Coordinates of C-alpha atoms and ligand atoms in Angstrom, one line a residue:
M1 CA 117.1 42.8 87.6
E2 CA 119.7 41.8 85.1
Q3 CA 122.2 43.8 86.9
Q4 CA 121.3 42.2 90.2
I5 CA 121.6 38.8 88.8
E6 CA 125.0 39.7 87.5
T7 CA 126.1 41.0 90.9
L8 CA 124.9 37.8 92.5
R9 CA 126.7 35.7 90.0
Q10 CA 129.9 37.5 90.7
Q11 CA 129.4 37.0 94.4
L12 CA 128.8 33.3 94.0
K13 CA 131.9 33.0 92.0
Q14 CA 133.8 34.7 94.8
Q15 CA 132.4 32.3 97.4
E16 CA 133.3 29.3 95.2
K17 CA 136.8 30.6 94.9
L18 CA 137.0 31.0 98.7
A19 CA 135.8 27.4 99.2
S20 CA 138.4 25.9 96.9
L21 CA 141.0 28.2 98.5
G22 CA 140.1 26.6 101.8
M23 CA 140.8 23.1 100.5
L24 CA 143.9 24.3 98.7
S25 CA 145.3 25.8 101.8
A26 CA 144.6 22.7 103.9
G27 CA 146.5 20.7 101.2
I28 CA 149.4 23.2 101.2
A29 CA 149.5 23.3 105.0
H30 CA 149.8 19.5 105.1
E31 CA 152.6 19.5 102.6
I32 CA 154.6 22.3 104.3
Q33 CA 154.6 20.5 107.6
N34 CA 157.3 18.0 106.6
P35 CA 159.9 20.3 105.2
L36 CA 159.3 22.6 108.2
N37 CA 160.0 19.7 110.6
F38 CA 163.3 19.1 108.7
V39 CA 164.2 22.8 109.2
I40 CA 163.5 22.6 112.9
N41 CA 165.2 19.3 113.5
F42 CA 168.3 20.2 111.6
S43 CA 168.5 23.5 113.5
K44 CA 168.3 21.7 116.8
M45 CA 171.0 19.2 115.7
S46 CA 173.2 22.1 114.5
N47 CA 172.7 23.7 117.9
K48 CA 174.0 20.6 119.5
L49 CA 177.0 20.4 117.2
L50 CA 177.8 24.0 118.2
S51 CA 177.8 23.0 121.8
D52 CA 180.3 20.2 120.9
L53 CA 182.4 22.7 119.0
N54 CA 182.4 25.0 122.0
D55 CA 183.6 22.1 124.2
I56 CA 186.5 21.4 121.8
M57 CA 187.4 25.0 121.8
E58 CA 187.5 25.1 125.6
D59 CA 189.7 22.1 125.7
N60 CA 192.2 23.7 123.3
E61 CA 192.1 27.2 124.6
D62 CA 195.8 27.6 124.8
Q63 CA 196.3 26.8 121.1
L64 CA 194.7 30.0 120.0
S65 CA 195.5 33.7 120.5
D66 CA 193.2 35.5 122.8
D67 CA 191.8 37.5 119.9
D68 CA 191.1 34.5 117.8
R69 CA 189.5 32.6 120.7
E70 CA 187.2 35.5 121.5
E71 CA 186.2 35.8 117.9
V72 CA 185.4 32.1 117.6
E73 CA 183.4 32.2 120.8
D74 CA 181.4 35.2 119.5
I75 CA 180.7 33.5 116.3
I76 CA 179.5 30.3 118.0
A77 CA 177.3 32.4 120.3
D78 CA 175.8 34.2 117.3
L79 CA 175.2 30.9 115.5
K80 CA 173.5 29.4 118.5
E81 CA 171.2 32.4 118.7
N82 CA 170.4 32.2 115.1
M83 CA 169.6 28.5 115.4
G84 CA 167.3 29.3 118.3
K85 CA 165.5 31.9 116.1
I86 CA 165.0 29.3 113.4
V87 CA 163.6 26.8 115.8
E88 CA 161.3 29.4 117.5
H89 CA 159.9 30.8 114.2
G90 CA 159.7 27.3 112.6
E91 CA 157.6 26.1 115.6
R92 CA 155.4 29.1 115.3
A93 CA 154.8 28.3 111.6
I94 CA 154.0 24.7 112.6
S95 CA 151.5 25.8 115.1
I96 CA 149.8 28.1 112.5
I97 CA 149.7 25.2 110.1
Q98 CA 148.2 22.9 112.7
G99 CA 145.6 25.5 113.4
I100 CA 144.6 25.6 109.7
L101 CA 144.6 21.8 109.5
L102 CA 142.5 21.5 112.6
V103 CA 140.0 23.9 111.1
S104 CA 139.8 22.3 107.7
R105 CA 139.9 18.7 109.0
G106 CA 136.7 18.9 111.0
K107 CA 133.7 17.5 109.2
E108 CA 131.0 20.0 108.5
D109 CA 129.2 21.0 111.7
E110 CA 131.4 18.8 113.9
F111 CA 131.8 20.0 117.5
L112 CA 135.3 19.3 118.7
P113 CA 137.0 20.1 122.0
T114 CA 138.9 23.3 121.2
D115 CA 141.3 25.7 122.8
V116 CA 139.3 28.8 122.0
N117 CA 142.1 31.2 123.1
K118 CA 144.5 29.6 120.6
L119 CA 141.9 29.5 117.8
V120 CA 141.0 33.2 118.3
K121 CA 144.7 34.2 118.5
E122 CA 145.6 32.3 115.3
Y123 CA 142.8 33.9 113.3
V124 CA 143.2 37.4 114.6
W125 CA 146.8 37.2 113.4
L126 CA 146.0 35.4 110.2
S127 CA 143.7 38.3 109.2
Y128 CA 146.2 40.8 110.3
H129 CA 149.0 39.3 108.2
A130 CA 146.7 38.9 105.2
M131 CA 145.8 42.5 105.5
R132 CA 149.4 43.5 105.7
A133 CA 150.3 41.4 102.7
N134 CA 147.6 43.1 100.7
H135 CA 147.9 46.7 101.8
K136 CA 151.2 48.4 101.8
G137 CA 151.7 50.4 104.9
F138 CA 148.9 48.8 106.9
N139 CA 149.7 48.6 110.6
I140 CA 147.6 48.4 113.7
S141 CA 148.3 47.7 117.3
I142 CA 146.6 44.6 118.7
H143 CA 145.8 44.2 122.4
E144 CA 145.1 40.7 123.5
E145 CA 143.5 39.5 126.7
Y146 CA 143.1 35.8 127.0
Q147 CA 141.9 34.4 130.3
E148 CA 144.4 31.8 131.5
G149 CA 143.5 28.3 132.2
L150 CA 140.3 28.1 130.1
P151 CA 139.3 24.5 129.5
N152 CA 138.8 23.2 126.0
V153 CA 135.3 24.0 124.8
M154 CA 133.1 22.1 122.4
V155 CA 132.8 24.3 119.3
I156 CA 132.8 23.9 115.5
P157 CA 136.3 25.1 115.0
Q158 CA 135.9 25.5 111.3
D159 CA 133.0 27.8 111.8
L160 CA 134.2 29.7 114.8
S161 CA 137.4 30.5 113.1
R162 CA 135.5 31.8 110.1
A163 CA 133.5 34.1 112.4
I164 CA 136.6 35.5 114.0
L165 CA 138.2 36.0 110.6
N166 CA 135.1 37.9 109.4
L167 CA 135.0 40.2 112.4
M168 CA 138.7 40.8 112.3
N169 CA 138.7 41.4 108.5
N170 CA 136.0 44.0 109.0
A171 CA 137.9 45.6 111.9
C172 CA 141.1 45.8 109.8
Y173 CA 139.2 47.2 106.9
T174 CA 137.6 50.1 108.8
L175 CA 140.9 50.9 110.6
W176 CA 142.7 51.0 107.3
N177 CA 140.0 53.2 105.8
K178 CA 140.1 55.6 108.7
A179 CA 143.9 55.7 108.9
Q180 CA 144.0 57.0 105.3
K181 CA 141.5 59.7 106.0
V182 CA 142.4 61.1 109.4
E183 CA 145.5 63.0 110.6
D184 CA 148.7 61.6 112.1
D185 CA 147.8 61.2 115.7
Y186 CA 145.6 58.2 115.1
T187 CA 146.7 54.8 116.3
P188 CA 144.5 52.1 114.7
Q189 CA 143.8 49.6 117.3
V190 CA 142.0 46.3 117.9
T191 CA 141.3 44.8 121.3
I192 CA 140.5 41.2 121.6
S193 CA 139.5 39.3 124.7
V194 CA 138.4 35.8 125.5
K195 CA 137.0 34.8 128.9
S196 CA 134.5 32.6 130.5
A197 CA 131.6 33.7 132.6
D198 CA 128.4 32.0 133.8
N199 CA 129.1 28.9 131.7
N200 CA 129.6 31.0 128.6
I201 CA 132.7 31.8 126.6
I202 CA 132.7 35.5 125.8
I203 CA 134.8 36.8 122.9
R204 CA 135.0 40.5 122.4
L205 CA 136.5 42.3 119.5
S206 CA 136.8 46.1 119.5
D207 CA 138.1 48.5 117.0
N208 CA 138.6 52.3 117.1
G209 CA 137.6 52.5 113.4
E210 CA 134.9 54.5 111.6
G211 CA 131.9 53.0 113.5
M212 CA 128.5 52.5 111.8
T213 CA 125.8 54.8 110.7
E214 CA 122.2 54.1 111.8
E215 CA 121.5 52.5 108.4
V216 CA 124.5 50.2 108.6
K217 CA 123.5 49.1 112.1
Q218 CA 120.0 48.3 110.9
R219 CA 121.2 46.3 107.9
L220 CA 124.4 44.8 109.2
Y221 CA 123.2 41.2 109.1
E222 CA 121.4 41.4 105.8
N223 CA 122.7 39.1 103.1
F224 CA 124.7 41.0 100.5
F225 CA 124.5 44.3 102.5
T226 CA 127.9 46.0 102.0
T227 CA 129.2 49.5 102.0
K228 CA 132.4 48.4 100.3
P229 CA 133.3 49.1 96.7
V230 CA 132.4 46.4 94.2
G231 CA 134.9 43.6 94.3
Q232 CA 135.9 44.3 97.9
G233 CA 133.0 43.0 99.9
T234 CA 130.2 40.5 99.2
G235 CA 128.2 41.6 102.2
L236 CA 127.9 38.1 103.5
G237 CA 130.5 38.2 106.3
M238 CA 128.2 39.3 109.1
A239 CA 125.2 37.2 108.0
I240 CA 127.4 34.1 108.0
T241 CA 128.9 35.1 111.4
R242 CA 125.5 35.5 113.0
D243 CA 124.4 32.2 111.6
I244 CA 127.5 30.5 113.0
I245 CA 127.1 32.0 116.5
E246 CA 123.3 32.0 116.9
N247 CA 122.1 29.0 114.9
K248 CA 125.1 26.7 115.1
H249 CA 126.4 27.4 118.5
H250 CA 123.2 28.7 120.1
G251 CA 125.0 31.8 121.3
T252 CA 124.4 35.4 120.8
I253 CA 126.1 38.2 119.0
T254 CA 125.7 41.8 119.9
F255 CA 127.5 45.0 119.0
E256 CA 127.9 48.6 120.0
S257 CA 129.0 51.1 117.5
E258 CA 129.5 54.9 117.4
E259 CA 130.2 56.8 114.2
G260 CA 133.7 58.1 114.2
K261 CA 134.7 56.2 117.4
G262 CA 134.6 52.5 116.7
T263 CA 132.7 49.2 117.1
T264 CA 132.7 46.4 119.6
F265 CA 131.3 43.0 118.9
T266 CA 130.5 40.5 121.7
L267 CA 130.1 36.8 121.0
T268 CA 128.6 34.8 123.8
I269 CA 128.8 31.0 123.3
P270 CA 127.3 28.6 125.9
I271 CA 129.8 26.0 127.0
K272 CA 128.4 22.6 126.0
K273 CA 128.7 19.7 128.4
Ligands
ATP1 N1 133.9 46.8 112.5 C1 133.1 47.5 111.7 N2 133.2 48.8 111.6 C2 132.5 49.5 110.8 N3 131.6 49.0 109.9 C3 131.5 47.7 109.9 C4 132.2 46.8 110.7 N4 131.9 45.6 110.5 C5 131.0 45.6 109.5 N5 130.7 46.9 109.1 C6 129.8 47.3 108.1 O1 128.9 46.3 107.8 C7 128.9 46.0 106.4 C8 128.6 44.5 106.3 O2 129.6 43.7 106.8 P1 129.9 42.2 106.2 O3 131.0 41.7 106.9 O4 128.6 41.5 106.3 O5 130.1 42.5 104.7 P2 131.4 43.1 104.0 O6 132.5 43.2 105.0 O7 131.0 44.3 103.3 O8 131.7 42.0 102.9 P3 132.3 40.5 103.2 O9 131.2 39.6 102.7 O10 133.5 40.4 102.3 O11 132.6 40.4 104.6 C9 130.2 46.4 105.9 O12 130.2 46.7 104.5 C10 130.5 47.6 106.8 O13 129.9 48.7 106.2
MG2 MG1 133.1 41.5 106.2

């Protein structure tokens, strides 16, 4: 009993940490937006200056030897390419930050019109990068299929993103585990798809990880059920995910899993008018 209480206390502590981490990251995201905008705008300006420089060069072609002119032109071209990269990746960072802000801005349980494709994509990659940051050598291939032209859908972005994160974290975990056990010719892989059918949004996430035993399948949604070592899992991820999909979004969550082969989760969320 005492031991159980202690485990629960640890788990609560971890949840509290996660909650304050959420608030912290929203604050950080907000603060990072400004300097990032500076970086992007100055890169764009520098790009424009390079174009001007190029024009001056062209006007004074005869003043330089062929070799020098070629070299300067190459340098300008390289610089322009670099500026383009800075802008491109800066804008990607901005869009990630906006995703985080959108998710943490919504009031609790607030349905907002949401680009589900974008939300799923952001959180799949967020989980992937977090996993890579924490596990040296972690790598998987991610296949994405997003139905084009999906309209914005009323969901609770804060919650749906958490559900995606939970599913993707579990997938990454099992892929990493398996990759360390099996031989070389194994490519850990996640397939994610988002589409609409019959007035539902259907999100599917498959992994070719370890799959689940009968016991795990039975107990998957139990609070605090985990097969992970102490400190690595609280066993709340799937319970929370089911609550989010079934109780909050009035959808369904189903899965198929085969030991040694992998697991597929399917979320079906009715499109609210
Ligand atoms: N994709 C998966 N492949 C294989 N097993 C899985 C998968 N997803 C979940 N499981 C099993 O279900 C258990 C419960 O998952 P759940 O997400 O609820 O908790 P957890 O991942 O252990 O901890 P956390 O609360 O940190 O998410 C996991 O410990 C794991 O054994
Ligand atoms: Mg989990």
